[in-house]
Every structure is written in C-alpha cells, then in structure tokens.
Tab-separated table of C-alpha atoms in Angstrom:
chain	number	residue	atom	x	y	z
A	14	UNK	CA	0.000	0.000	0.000
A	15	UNK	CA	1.230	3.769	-1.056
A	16	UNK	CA	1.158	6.498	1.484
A	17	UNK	CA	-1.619	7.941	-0.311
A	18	UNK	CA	-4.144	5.060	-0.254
A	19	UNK	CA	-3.145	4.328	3.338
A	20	UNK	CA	-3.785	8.057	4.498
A	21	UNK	CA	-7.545	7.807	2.310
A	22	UNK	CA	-8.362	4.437	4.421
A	23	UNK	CA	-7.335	6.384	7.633
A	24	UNK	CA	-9.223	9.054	6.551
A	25	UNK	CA	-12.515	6.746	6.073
A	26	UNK	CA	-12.243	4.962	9.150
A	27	UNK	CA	-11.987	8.544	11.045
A	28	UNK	CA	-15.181	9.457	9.267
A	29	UNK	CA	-16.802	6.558	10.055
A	30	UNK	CA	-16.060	6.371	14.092
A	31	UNK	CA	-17.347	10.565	13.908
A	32	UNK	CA	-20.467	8.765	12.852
A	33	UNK	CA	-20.685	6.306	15.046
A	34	UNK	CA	-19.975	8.285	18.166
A	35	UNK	CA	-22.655	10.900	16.757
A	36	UNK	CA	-25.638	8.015	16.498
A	37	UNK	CA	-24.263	6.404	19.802
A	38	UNK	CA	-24.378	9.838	21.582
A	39	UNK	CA	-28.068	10.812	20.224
A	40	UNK	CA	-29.735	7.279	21.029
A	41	UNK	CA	-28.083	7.493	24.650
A	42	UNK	CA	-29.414	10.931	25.150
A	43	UNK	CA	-32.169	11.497	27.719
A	44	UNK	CA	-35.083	12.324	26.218
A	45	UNK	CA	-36.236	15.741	28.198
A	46	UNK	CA	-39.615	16.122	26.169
A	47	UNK	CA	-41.310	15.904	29.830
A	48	UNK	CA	-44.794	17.876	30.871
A	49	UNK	CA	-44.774	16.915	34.125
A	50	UNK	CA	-40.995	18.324	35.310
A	51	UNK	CA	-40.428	21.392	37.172
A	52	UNK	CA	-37.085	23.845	37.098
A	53	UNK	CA	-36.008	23.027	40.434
A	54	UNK	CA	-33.128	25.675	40.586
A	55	UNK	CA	-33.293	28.628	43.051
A	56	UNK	CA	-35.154	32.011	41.303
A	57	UNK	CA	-38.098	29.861	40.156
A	58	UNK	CA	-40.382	30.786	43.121
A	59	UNK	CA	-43.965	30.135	41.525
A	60	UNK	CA	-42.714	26.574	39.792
A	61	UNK	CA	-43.522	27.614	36.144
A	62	UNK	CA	-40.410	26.644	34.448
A	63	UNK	CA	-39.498	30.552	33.917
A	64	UNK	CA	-37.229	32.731	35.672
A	65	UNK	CA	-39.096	35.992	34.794
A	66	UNK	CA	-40.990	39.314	36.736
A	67	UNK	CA	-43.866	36.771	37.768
A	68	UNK	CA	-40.569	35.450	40.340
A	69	UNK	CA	-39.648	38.332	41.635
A	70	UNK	CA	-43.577	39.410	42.219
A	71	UNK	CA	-43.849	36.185	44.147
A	72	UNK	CA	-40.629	36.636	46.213
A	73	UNK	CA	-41.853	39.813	47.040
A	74	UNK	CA	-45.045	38.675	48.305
A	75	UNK	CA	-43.367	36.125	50.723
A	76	UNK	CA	-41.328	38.915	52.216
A	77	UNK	CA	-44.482	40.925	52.885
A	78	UNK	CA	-45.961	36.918	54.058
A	79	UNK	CA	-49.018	37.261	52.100
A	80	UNK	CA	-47.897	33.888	50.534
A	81	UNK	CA	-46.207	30.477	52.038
A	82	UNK	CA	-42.322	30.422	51.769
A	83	UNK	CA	-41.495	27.983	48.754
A	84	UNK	CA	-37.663	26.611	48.735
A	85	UNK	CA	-37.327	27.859	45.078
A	86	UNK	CA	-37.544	31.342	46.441
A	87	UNK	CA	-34.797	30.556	49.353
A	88	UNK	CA	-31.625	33.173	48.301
A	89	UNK	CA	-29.117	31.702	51.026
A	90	UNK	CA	-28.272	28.827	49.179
C-alpha cells in the first residue's frame, strides 16, 4: 500500500467512528420532552419553568408573608 491510499483508508475509518460516536451519543441521550418536570433551581419561586418578573412578584409577596415560603424562592443557598 502507497502512502496515499493508506492516508484515504485512515481518513474513512476517522469518518466513520465521527459517525458512530454521533448516532451512539443521540440514542443514549435522555429524552427531556417531559410535561410533568419542574425547574427546580433557586429564582423559580412560583414553579412555572421561567425565571421571569412573575418570580420576583412572588418573592416579594413572601417577604411581605401574604404567601407560604417555597424553597425555590430561598436566596441563602
């Protein structure tokens, strides 16, 4: 074998392995198509999935305890 048909196999089987670890990494891949989930990170007081002004109304109106603390809306962590 010349150089040049040994550096075009090398070539193919690179290609090929791309491809494989591509297909192996999507079919391994959680699927996180999920209605039921909630954002459990700290800033998403009213449990909506959104970090938006709705958050920071509903922070507010645990401060002034006109609603029940959530752990979502817990800023010492």
């Amino acid at each position: 074998m010349n150089r040049h048909t040994r550096s075009r196999i090398t070539a193919s089987l690179l290609a090929m392995a791309m491809v494989l670890a591509s297909v192996s990494i999507l079919t391994i891949a959680p699927v996180s198509a999920s209605d039921d989930f909630t954002l459990s990170i700290y800033g998403n007081a009213n449990q909506d999935d959104t970090i938006d002004m709705r958050d920071v109304t509903r922070i507010a109106r645990i401060i002034c305890w006109l609603d029940p603390e959530v752990d979502l809306a817990d800023a010492k962590y």
